Short mmCIF file of C-alpha atoms in Angstrom, two decimals:
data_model
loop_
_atom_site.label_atom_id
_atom_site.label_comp_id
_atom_site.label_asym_id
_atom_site.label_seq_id
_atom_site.Cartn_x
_atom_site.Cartn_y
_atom_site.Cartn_z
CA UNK A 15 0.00 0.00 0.00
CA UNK A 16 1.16 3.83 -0.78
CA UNK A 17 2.34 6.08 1.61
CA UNK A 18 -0.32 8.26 3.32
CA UNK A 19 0.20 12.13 2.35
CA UNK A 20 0.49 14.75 5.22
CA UNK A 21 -3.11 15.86 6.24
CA UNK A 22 -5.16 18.49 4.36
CA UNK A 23 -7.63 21.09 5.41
CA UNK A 24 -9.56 22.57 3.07
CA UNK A 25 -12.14 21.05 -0.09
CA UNK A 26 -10.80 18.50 -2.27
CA UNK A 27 -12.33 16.79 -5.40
CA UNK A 28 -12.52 13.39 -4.61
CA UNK A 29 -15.35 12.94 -1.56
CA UNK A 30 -14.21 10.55 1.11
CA UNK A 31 -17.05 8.34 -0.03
CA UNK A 32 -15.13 7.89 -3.23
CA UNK A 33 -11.85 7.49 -1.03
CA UNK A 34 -13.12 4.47 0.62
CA UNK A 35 -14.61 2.99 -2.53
CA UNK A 36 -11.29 3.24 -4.16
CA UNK A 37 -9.80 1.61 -1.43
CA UNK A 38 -11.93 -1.42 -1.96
CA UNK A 39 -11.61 -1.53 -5.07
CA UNK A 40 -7.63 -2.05 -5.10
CA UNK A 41 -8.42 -4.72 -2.31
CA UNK A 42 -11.63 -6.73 -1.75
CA UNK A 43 -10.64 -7.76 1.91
CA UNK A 44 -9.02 -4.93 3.02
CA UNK A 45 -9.27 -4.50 6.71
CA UNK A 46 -11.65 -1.45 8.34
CA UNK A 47 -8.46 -0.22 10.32
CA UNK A 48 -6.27 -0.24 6.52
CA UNK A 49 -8.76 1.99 4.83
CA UNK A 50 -8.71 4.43 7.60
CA UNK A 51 -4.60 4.84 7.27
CA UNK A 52 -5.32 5.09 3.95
CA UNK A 53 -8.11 7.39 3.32
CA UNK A 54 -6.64 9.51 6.57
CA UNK A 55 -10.35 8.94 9.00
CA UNK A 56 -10.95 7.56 11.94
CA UNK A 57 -12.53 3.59 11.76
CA UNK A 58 -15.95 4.57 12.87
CA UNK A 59 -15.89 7.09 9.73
CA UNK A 60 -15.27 4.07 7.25
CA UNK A 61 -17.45 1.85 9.10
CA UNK A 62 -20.12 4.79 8.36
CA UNK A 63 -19.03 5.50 4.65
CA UNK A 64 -18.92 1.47 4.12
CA UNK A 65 -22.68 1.56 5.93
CA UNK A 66 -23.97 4.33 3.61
CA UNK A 67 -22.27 2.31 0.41
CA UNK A 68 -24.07 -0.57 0.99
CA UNK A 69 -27.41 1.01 1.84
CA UNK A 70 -26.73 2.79 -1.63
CA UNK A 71 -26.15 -0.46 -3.19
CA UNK A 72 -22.92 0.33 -4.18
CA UNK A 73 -21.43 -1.98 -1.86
CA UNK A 74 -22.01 -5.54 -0.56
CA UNK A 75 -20.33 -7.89 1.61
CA UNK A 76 -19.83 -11.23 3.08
CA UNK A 77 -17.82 -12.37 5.88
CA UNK A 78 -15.17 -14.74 5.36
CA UNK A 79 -14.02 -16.24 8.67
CA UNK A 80 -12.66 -13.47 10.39
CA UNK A 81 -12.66 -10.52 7.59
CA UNK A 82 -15.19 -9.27 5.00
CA UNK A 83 -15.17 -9.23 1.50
CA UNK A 84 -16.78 -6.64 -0.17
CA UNK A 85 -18.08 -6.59 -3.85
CA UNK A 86 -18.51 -3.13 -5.91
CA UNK A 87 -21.58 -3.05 -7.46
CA UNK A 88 -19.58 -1.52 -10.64
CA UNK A 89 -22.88 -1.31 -12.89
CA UNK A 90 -24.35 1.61 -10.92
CA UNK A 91 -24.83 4.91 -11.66
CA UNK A 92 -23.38 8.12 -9.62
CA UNK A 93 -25.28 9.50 -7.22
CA UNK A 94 -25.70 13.60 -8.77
CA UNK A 95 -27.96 14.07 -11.06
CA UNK A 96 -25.13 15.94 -12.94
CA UNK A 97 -22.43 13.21 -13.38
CA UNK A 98 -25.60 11.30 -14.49
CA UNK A 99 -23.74 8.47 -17.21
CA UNK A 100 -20.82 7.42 -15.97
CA UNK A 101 -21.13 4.11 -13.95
CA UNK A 102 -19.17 3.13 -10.25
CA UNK A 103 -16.83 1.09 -12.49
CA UNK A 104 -16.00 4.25 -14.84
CA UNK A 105 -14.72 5.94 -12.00
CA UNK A 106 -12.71 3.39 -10.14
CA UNK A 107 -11.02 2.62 -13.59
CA UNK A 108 -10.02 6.04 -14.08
CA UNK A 109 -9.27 6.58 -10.56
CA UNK A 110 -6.85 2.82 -10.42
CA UNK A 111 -5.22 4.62 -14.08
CA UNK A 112 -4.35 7.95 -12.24
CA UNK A 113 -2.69 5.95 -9.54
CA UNK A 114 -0.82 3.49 -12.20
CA UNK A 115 0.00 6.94 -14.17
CA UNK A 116 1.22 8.77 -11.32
CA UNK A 117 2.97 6.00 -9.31
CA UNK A 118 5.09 5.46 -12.24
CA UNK A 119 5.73 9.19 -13.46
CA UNK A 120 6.09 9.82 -9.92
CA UNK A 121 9.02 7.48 -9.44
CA UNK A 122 10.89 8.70 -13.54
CA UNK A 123 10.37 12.40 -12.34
CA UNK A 124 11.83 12.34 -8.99
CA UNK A 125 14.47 14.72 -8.38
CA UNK A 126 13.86 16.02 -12.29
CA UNK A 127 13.92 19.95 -12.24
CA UNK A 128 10.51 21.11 -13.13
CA UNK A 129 11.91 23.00 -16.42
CA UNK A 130 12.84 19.37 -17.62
CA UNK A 131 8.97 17.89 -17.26
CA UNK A 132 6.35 17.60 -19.71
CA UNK A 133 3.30 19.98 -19.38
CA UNK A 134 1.54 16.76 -19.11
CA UNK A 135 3.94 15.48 -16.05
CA UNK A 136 3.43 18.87 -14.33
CA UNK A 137 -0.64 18.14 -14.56
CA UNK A 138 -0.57 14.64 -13.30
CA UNK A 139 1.86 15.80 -10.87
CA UNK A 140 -0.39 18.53 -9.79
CA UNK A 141 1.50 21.48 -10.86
CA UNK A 142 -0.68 24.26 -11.52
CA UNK A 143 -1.23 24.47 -15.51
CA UNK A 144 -0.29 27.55 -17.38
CA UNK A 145 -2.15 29.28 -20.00
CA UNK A 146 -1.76 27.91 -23.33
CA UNK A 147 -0.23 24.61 -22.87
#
């Protein structure tokens, strides 16, 4: 599993709904306590997010001796009406290809002076983007 980044304060994009989702979906039978490191909350916040997931019927689960296994329902749709289209699956896949994408750019542009990155690199690496590129 990745490092976890310092904390944040402040709005982000990515909801912690969609946090613990993604979590899931890079492990089925990842523990409660694993997707709190990861997703920075505390365990009764998962436990809460995993409850509303399931209610959603995004999420199910079964217990398997002593852990859970949880299965993505990937065929449903996203809860705003205004990212009406794109299904659960969508986004995990294009979340999981940001992480492949940036895990691996991360690791060629380490210690590469920013005049010697792409435009590209700079936007996955979340440089602010400049007009005209």
């Amino acid at each position: 599993m990745r490092g976890v980044p310092e904390s944040h304060t402040g709005w982000t994009f990515l909801t912690n709904h969609a946090r613990v989702l993604a979590a899931i979906a890079e492990d089925r039978t990842t523990r409660i306590r694993d997707i709190a490191a990861r997703c920075q909350l505390t365990e009764r916040a998962v436990q809460k997010i995993i409850s509303d997931l399931e209610e959603g019927g995004y999420l199910s689960h079964t217990r398997q001796g002593r852990t859970n296994e949880y299965r993505i329902e990937e065929g449903t749709v996203l809860r705003h009406p205004a990212d009406f289209g794109p299904t659960v699956a969508d986004l995990l896949a294009l979340l999981a290809q940001h992480d492949v994408e940036h895990r691996g750019r991360g690791q060629q542009l380490h210690g590469t002076p920013p005049h010697a990155r792409s435009a590209e690199a700079d936007r996955m690496a979340g440089a602010p983007r400049q007009r005209g590129s």
